[in-house]
PDB file of C-alpha atoms and ligand atoms in Angstrom:
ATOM      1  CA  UNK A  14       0.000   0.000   0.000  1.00  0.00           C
ATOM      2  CA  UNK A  15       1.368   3.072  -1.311  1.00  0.00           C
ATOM      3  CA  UNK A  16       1.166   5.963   1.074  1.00  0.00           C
ATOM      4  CA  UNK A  17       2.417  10.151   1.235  1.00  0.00           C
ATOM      5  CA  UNK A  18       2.926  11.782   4.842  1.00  0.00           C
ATOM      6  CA  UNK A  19       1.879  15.963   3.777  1.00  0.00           C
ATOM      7  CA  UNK A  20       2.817  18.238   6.673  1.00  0.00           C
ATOM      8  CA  UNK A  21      -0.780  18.940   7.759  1.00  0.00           C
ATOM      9  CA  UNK A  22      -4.242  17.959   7.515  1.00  0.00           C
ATOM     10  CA  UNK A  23      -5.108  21.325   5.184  1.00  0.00           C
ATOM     11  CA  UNK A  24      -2.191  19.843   2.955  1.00  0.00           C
ATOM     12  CA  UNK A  25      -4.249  16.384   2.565  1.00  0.00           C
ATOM     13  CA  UNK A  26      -7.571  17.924   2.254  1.00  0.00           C
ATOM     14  CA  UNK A  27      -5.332  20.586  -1.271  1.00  0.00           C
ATOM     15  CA  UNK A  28      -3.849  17.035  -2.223  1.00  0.00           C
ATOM     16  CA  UNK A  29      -6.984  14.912  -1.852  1.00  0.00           C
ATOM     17  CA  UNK A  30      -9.184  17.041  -3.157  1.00  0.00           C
ATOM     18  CA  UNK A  31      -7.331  18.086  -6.508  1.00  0.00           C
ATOM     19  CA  UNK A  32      -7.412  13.994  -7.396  1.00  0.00           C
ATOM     20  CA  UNK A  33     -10.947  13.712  -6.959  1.00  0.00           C
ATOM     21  CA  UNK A  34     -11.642  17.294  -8.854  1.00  0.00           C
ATOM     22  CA  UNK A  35      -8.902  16.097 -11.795  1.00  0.00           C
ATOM     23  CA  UNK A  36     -11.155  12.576 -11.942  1.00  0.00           C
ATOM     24  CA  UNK A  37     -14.308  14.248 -12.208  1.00  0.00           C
ATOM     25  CA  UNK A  38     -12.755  16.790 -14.851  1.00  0.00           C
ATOM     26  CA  UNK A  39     -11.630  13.646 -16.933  1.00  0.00           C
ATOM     27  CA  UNK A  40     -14.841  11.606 -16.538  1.00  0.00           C
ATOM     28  CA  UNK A  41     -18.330  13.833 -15.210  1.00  0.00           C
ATOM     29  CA  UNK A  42     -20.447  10.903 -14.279  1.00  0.00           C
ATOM     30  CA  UNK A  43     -17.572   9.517 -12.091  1.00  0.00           C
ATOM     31  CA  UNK A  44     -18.938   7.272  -9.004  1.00  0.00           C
ATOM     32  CA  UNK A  45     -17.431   8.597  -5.836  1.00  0.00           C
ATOM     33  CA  UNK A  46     -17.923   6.330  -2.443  1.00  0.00           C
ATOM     34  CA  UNK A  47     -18.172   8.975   0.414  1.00  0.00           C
ATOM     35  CA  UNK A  48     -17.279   8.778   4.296  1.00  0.00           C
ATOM     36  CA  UNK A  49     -18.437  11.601   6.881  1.00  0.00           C
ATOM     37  CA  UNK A  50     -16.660  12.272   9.847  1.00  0.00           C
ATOM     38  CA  UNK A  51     -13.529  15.135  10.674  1.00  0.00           C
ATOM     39  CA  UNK A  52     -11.101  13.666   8.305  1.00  0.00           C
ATOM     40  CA  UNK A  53     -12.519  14.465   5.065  1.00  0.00           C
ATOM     41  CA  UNK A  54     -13.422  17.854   5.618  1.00  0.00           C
ATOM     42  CA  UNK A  55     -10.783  19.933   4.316  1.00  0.00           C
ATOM     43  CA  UNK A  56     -10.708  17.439   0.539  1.00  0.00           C
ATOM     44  CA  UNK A  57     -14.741  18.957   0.601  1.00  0.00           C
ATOM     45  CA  UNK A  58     -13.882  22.339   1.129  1.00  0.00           C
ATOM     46  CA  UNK A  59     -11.077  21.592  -1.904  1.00  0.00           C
ATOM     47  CA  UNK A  60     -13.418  20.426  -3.976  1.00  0.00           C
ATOM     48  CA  UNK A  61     -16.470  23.234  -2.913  1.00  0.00           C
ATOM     49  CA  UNK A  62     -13.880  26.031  -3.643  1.00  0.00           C
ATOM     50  CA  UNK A  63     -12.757  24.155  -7.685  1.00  0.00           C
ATOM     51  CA  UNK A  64     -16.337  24.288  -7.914  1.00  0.00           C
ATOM     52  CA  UNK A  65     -17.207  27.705  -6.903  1.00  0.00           C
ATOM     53  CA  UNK A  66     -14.588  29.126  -9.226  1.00  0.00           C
ATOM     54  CA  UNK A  67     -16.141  26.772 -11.927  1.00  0.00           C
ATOM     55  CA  UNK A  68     -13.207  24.578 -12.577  1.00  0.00           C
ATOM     56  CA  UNK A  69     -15.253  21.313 -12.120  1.00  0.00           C
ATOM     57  CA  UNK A  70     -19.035  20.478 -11.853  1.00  0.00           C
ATOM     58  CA  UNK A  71     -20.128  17.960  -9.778  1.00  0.00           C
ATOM     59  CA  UNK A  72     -23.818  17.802 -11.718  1.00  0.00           C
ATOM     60  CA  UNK A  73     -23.401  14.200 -13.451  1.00  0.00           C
ATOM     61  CA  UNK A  74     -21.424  12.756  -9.923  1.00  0.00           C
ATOM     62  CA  UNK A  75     -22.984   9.862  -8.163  1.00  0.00           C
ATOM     63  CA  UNK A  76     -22.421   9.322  -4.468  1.00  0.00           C
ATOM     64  CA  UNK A  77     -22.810   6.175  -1.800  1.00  0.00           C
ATOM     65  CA  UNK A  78     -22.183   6.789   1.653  1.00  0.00           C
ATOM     66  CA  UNK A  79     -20.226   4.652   3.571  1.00  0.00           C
ATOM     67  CA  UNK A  80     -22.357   4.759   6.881  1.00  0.00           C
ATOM     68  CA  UNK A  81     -25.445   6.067   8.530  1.00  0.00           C
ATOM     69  CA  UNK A  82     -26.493   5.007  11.555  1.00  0.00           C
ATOM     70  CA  UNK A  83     -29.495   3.321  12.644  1.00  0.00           C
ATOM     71  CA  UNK A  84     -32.335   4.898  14.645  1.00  0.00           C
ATOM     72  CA  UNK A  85     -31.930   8.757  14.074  1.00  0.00           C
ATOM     73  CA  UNK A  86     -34.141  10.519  11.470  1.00  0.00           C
ATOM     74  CA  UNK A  87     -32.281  11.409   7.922  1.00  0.00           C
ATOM     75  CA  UNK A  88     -33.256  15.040   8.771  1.00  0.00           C
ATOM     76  CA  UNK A  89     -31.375  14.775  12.118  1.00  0.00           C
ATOM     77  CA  UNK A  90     -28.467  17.066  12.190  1.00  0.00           C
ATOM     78  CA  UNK A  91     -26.233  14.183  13.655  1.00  0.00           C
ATOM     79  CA  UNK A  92     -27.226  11.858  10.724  1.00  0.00           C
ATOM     80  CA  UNK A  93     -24.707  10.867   8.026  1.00  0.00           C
ATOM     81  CA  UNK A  94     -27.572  12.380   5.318  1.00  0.00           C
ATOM     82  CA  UNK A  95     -27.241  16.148   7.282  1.00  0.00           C
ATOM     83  CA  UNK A  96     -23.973  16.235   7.201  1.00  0.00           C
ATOM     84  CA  UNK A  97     -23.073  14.867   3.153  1.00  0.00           C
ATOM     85  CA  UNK A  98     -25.747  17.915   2.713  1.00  0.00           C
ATOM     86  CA  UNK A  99     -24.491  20.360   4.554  1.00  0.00           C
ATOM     87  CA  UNK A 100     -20.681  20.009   4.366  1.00  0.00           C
ATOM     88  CA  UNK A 101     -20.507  18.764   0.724  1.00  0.00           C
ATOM     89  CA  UNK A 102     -24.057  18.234  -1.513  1.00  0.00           C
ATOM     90  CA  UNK A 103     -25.478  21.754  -0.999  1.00  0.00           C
ATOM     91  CA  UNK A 104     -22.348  23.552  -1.892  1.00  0.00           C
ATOM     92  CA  UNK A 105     -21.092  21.696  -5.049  1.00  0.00           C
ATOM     93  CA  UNK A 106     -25.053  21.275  -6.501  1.00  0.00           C
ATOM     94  CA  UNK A 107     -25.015  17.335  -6.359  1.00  0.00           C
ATOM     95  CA  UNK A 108     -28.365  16.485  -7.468  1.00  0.00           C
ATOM     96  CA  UNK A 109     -30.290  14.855  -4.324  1.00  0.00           C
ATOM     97  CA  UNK A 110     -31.579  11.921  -7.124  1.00  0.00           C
ATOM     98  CA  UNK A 111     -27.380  11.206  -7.220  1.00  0.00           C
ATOM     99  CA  UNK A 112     -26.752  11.000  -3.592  1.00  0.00           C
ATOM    100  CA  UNK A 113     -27.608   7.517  -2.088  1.00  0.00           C
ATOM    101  CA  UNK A 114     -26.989   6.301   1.323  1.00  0.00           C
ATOM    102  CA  UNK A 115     -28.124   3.045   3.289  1.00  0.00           C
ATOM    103  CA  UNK A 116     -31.296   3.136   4.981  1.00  0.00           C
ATOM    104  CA  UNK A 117     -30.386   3.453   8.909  1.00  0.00           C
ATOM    105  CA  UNK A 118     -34.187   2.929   9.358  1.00  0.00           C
ATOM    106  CA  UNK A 119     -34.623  -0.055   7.679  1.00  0.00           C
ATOM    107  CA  UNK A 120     -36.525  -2.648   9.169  1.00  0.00           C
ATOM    108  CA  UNK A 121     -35.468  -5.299   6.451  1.00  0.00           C
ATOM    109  CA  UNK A 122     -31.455  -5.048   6.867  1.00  0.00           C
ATOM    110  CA  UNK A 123     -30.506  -7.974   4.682  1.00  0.00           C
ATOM    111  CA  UNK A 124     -33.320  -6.488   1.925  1.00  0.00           C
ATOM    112  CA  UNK A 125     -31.552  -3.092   2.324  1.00  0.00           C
ATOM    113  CA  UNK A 126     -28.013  -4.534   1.928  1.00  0.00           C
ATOM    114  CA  UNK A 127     -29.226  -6.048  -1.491  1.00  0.00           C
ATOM    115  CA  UNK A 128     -30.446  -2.710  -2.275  1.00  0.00           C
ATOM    116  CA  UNK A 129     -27.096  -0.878  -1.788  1.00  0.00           C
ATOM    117  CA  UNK A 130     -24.849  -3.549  -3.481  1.00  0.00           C
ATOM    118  CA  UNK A 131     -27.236  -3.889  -6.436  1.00  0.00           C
ATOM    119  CA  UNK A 132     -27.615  -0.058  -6.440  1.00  0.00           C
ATOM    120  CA  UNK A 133     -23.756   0.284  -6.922  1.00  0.00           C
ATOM    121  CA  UNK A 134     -23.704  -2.061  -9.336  1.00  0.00           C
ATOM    122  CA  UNK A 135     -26.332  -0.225 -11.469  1.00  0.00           C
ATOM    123  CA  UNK A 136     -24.105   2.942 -11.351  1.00  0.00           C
ATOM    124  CA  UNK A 137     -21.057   0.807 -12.796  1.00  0.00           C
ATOM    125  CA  UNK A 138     -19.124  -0.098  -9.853  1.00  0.00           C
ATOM    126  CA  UNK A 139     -17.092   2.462  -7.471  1.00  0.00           C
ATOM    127  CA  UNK A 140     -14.369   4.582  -8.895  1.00  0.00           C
ATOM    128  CA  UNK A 141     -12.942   6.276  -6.196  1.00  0.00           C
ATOM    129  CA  UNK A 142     -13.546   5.448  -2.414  1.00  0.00           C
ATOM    130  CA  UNK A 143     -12.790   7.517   0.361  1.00  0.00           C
ATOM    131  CA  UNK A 144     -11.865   6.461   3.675  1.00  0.00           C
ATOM    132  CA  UNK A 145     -11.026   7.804   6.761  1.00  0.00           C
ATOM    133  CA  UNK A 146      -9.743   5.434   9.530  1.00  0.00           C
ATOM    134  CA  UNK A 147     -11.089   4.686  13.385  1.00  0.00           C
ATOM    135  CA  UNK A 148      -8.750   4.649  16.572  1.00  0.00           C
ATOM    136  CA  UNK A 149      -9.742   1.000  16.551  1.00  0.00           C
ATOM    137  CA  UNK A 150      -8.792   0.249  13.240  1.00  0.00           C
ATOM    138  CA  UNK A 151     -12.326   0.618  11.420  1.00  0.00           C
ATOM    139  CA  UNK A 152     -13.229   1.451   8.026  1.00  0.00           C
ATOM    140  CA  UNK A 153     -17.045   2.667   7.304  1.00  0.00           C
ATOM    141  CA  UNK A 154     -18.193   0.904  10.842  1.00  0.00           C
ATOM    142  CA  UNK A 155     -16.439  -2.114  10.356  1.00  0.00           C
ATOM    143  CA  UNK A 156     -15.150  -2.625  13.813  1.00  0.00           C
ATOM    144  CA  UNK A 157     -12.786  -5.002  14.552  1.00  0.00           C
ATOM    145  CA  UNK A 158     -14.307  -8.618  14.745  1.00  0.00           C
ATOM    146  CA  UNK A 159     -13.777 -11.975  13.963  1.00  0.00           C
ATOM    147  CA  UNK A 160     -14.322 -12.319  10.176  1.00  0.00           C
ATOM    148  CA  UNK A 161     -14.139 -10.029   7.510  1.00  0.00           C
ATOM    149  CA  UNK A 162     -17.919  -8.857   6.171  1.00  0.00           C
ATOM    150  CA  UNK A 163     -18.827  -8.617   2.535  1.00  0.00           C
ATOM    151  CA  UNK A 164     -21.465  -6.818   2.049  1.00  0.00           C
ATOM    152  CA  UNK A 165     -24.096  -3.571   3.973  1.00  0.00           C
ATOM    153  CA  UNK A 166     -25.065  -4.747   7.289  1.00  0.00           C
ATOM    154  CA  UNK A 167     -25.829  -3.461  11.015  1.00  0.00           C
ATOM    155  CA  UNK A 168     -23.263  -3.402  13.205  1.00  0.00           C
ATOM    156  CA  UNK A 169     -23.449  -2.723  17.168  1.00  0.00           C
ATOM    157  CA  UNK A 170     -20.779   0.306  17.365  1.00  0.00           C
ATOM    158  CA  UNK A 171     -18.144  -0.485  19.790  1.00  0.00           C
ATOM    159  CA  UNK A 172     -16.778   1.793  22.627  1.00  0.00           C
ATOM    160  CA  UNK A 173     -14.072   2.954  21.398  1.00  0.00           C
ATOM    161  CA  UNK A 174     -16.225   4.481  18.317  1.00  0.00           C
ATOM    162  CA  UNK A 175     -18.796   5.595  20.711  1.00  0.00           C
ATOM    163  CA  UNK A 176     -16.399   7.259  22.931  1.00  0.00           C
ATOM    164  CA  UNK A 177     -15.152   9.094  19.734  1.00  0.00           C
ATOM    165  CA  UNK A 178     -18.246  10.389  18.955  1.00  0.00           C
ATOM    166  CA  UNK A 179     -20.539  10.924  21.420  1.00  0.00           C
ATOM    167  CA  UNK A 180     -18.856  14.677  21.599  1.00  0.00           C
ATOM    168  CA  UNK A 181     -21.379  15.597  18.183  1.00  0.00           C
ATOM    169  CA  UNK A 182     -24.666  14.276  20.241  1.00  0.00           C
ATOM    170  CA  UNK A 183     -25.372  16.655  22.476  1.00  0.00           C
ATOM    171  CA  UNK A 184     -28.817  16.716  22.864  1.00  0.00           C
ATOM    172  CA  UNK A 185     -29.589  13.244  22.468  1.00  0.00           C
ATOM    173  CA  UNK A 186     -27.727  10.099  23.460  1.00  0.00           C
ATOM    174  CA  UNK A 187     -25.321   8.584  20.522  1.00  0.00           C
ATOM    175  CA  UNK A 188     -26.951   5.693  18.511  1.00  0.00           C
ATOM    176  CA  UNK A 189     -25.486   2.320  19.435  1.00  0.00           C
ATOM    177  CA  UNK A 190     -26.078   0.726  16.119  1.00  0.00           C
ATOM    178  CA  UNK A 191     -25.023   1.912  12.595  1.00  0.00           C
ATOM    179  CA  UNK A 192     -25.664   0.867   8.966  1.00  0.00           C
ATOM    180  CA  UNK A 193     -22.065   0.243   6.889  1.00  0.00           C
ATOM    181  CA  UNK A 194     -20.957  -0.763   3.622  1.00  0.00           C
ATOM    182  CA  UNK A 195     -19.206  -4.167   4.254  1.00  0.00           C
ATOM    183  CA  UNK A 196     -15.529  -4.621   3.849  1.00  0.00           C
ATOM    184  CA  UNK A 197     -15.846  -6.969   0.771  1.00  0.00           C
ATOM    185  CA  UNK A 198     -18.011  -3.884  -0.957  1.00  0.00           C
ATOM    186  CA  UNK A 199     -15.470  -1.749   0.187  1.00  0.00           C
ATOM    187  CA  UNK A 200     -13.097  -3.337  -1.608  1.00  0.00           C
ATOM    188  CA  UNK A 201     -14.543  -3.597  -4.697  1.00  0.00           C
ATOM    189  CA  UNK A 202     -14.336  -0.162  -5.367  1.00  0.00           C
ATOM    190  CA  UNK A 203     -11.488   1.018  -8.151  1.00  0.00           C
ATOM    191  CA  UNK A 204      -9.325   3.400  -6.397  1.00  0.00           C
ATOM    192  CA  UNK A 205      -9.300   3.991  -2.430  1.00  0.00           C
ATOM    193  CA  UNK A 206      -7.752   6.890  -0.725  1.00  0.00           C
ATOM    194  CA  UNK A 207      -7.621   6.902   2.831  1.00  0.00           C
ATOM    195  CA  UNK A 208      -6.821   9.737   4.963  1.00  0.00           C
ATOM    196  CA  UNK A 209      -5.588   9.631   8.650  1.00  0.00           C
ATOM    197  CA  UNK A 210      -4.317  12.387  11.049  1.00  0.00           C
ATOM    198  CA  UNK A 211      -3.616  13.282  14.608  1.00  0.00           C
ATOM    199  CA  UNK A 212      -1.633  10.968  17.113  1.00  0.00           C
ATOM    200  CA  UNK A 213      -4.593   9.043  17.769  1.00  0.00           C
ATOM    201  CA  UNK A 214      -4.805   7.581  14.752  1.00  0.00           C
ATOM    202  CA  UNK A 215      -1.049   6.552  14.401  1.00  0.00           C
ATOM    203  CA  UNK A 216      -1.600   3.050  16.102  1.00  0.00           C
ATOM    204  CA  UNK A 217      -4.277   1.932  13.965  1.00  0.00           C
ATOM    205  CA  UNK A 218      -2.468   3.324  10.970  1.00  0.00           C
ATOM    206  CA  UNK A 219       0.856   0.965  11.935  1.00  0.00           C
ATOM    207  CA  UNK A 220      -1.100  -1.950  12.120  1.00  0.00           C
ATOM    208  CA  UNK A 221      -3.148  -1.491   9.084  1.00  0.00           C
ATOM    209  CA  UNK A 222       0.136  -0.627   7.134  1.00  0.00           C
ATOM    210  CA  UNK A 223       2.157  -3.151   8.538  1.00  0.00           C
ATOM    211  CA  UNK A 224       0.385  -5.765  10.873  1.00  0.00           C
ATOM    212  CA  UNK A 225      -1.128  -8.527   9.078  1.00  0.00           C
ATOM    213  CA  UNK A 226      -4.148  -9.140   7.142  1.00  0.00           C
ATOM    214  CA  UNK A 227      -6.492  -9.453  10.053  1.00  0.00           C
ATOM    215  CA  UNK A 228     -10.061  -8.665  10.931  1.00  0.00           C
ATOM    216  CA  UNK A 229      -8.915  -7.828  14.428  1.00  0.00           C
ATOM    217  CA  UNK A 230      -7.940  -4.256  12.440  1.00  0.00           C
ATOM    218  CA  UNK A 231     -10.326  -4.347   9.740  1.00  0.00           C
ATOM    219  CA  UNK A 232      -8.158  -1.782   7.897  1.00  0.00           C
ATOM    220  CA  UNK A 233      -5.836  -4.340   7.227  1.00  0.00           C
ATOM    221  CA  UNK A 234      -8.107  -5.593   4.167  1.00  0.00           C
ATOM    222  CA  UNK A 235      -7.068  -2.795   2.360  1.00  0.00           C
ATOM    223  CA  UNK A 236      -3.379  -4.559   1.771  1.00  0.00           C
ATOM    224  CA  UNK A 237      -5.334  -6.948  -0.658  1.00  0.00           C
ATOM    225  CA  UNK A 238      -6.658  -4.032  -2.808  1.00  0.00           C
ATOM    226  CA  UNK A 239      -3.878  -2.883  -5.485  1.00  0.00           C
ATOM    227  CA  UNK A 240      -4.894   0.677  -5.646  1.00  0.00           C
ATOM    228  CA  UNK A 241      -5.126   2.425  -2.396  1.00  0.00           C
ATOM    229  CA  UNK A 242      -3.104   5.753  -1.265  1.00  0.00           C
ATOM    230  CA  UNK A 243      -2.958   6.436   2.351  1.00  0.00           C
ATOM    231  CA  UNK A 244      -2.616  10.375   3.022  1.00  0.00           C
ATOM    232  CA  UNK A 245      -1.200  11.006   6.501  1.00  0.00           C
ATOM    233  CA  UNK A 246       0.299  14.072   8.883  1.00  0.00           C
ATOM    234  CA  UNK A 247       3.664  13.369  10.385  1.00  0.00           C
ATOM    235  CA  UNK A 248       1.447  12.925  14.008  1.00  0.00           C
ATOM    236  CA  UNK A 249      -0.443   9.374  12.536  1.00  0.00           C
ATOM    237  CA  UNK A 250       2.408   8.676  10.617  1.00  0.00           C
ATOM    238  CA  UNK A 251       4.829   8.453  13.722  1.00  0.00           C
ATOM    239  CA  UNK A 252       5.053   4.472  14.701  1.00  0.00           C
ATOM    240  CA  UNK A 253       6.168   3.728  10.854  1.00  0.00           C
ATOM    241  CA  UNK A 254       9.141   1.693  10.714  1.00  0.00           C
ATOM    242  CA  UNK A 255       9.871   3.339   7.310  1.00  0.00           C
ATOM    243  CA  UNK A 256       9.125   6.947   8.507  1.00  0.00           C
TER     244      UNK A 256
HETATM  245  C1  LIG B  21     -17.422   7.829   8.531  1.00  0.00           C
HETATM  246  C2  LIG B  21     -16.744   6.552   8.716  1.00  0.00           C
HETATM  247  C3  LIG B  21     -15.730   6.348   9.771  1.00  0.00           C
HETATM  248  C4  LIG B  21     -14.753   7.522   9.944  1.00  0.00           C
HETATM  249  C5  LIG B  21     -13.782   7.248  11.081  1.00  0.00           C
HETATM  250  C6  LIG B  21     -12.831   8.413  11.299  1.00  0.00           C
HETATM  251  O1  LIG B  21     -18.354   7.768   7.460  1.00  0.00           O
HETATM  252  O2  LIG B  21     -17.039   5.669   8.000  1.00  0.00           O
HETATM  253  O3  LIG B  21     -14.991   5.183   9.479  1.00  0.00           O
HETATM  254  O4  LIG B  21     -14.067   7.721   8.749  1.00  0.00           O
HETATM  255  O5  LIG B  21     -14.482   6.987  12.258  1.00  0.00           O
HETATM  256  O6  LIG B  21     -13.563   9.517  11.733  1.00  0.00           O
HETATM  257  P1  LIG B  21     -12.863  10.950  11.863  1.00  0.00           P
HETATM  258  O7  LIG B  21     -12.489  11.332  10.466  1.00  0.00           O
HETATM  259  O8  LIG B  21     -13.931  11.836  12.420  1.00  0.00           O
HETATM  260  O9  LIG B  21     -11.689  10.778  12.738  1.00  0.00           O
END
């Protein structure tokens, strides 16, 4: 796995954001896999500013969410759907119709994992995926486990993710279950890019760099994919062996 330590998290988000803008220059209906969450913030704001000074359109872009979770209204500002909106969709004029995300509602899980995967597979696959990573190791909500999933299912959030955050729930308490994209439809996408920074990422990015293929970090999984670039700040990038 290929990855590029940039001095700061505002140097990822230039970096990041100029390879998603230059994809979507070179092919408009591209299929971008989307994850919420602090890390991919300043690659948004990249791409809202291209778009502003009308560089790139994002009209013909198709998204899938990585995650939402399970028992909080779409229109909730904690929800997955508020935030895409609000820190990304609104700005760049992504047609609603374009944005899909799994149903944290769903009463039918296993009918609503079929949905996603088949969805995806309508749209012509995943170009480019976009990760960010979990103290614990855990991609979408993939916490660490036992087996490797394939495809979208509902997964009890563990407490190290709930103790990460809780701090955005303030007025109600954080949901204990989530909707994700399985690590096997994670993997299927064509390119990845992961980003990670801050010191308390730097444990979970060791092992997923250089531990073994494991489920125990379900990061790991993304040794067997042949195109993924890691993006770190010297801070997650500090228990390397080759930094
Ligand atoms: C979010 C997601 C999660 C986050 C991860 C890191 O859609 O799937 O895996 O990417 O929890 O979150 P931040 O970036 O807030 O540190």
């Amino acid at each position: 796995m290929k990855f590029v330590v940039l001095p700061n998290a505002a140097a990822i988000g230039l970096a990041v954001g100029d390879v998603i803008c230059d994809l979507v220059r070179k092919k408009s209906d591209t299929v971008l896999g989307l994850a919420t969450g602090a890390s991919p913030l300043p690659t948004y704001q990249r791409m809202i500013d291209r778009c502003k000074t009308g560089e790139v359109s994002f009209k013909d872009v198709r998204t899938f969410n990585l995650d939402e979770y399970c028992d909080l209204p779409e229109t909730h500002p904690c929800s997955y759907h508020y935030f895409m909106r609000k820190e990304l969709f609104d700005q760049v004029g992504i047609l609603p119709e374009h944005t899909h995300f799994l149903d944290g509602n769903t009463v039918d899980e296993g009918a609503e994992s079929q949905r996603y995967s088949a969805l995806i597979e309508q749209n012509g696959g995943i170009d480019l995926q976009l990760l960010g990573i979990g103290r614990n190791g855990h991609i979408g909500f993939n916490e660490p486990s036992e087996n490797f999933t394939q495809e979208s299912f509902k997964v009890a959030l563990t407490d190290s993710t709930i103790a990460a955050n809780s701090r955005y729930f303030r007025d109600i308490p954080m949901p204990k279950c989530a909707m994700t994209m399985g690590i096997g439809l994670i993997l299927r996408a064509r390119k990845i890019i992961l980003i990670a920074t801050g010191s308390e990422k730097a444990t979970a990015i060791k092992a997923m760099l250089e531990g073994s293929v494991t489920p125990r970090c379900p990061a790991s999984a993304l040794q067997k994919h042949p195109e993924v670039a890691v993006f770190l700040d010297p801070a997650a990038a500090a228990l390397l062996n080759e930094n």
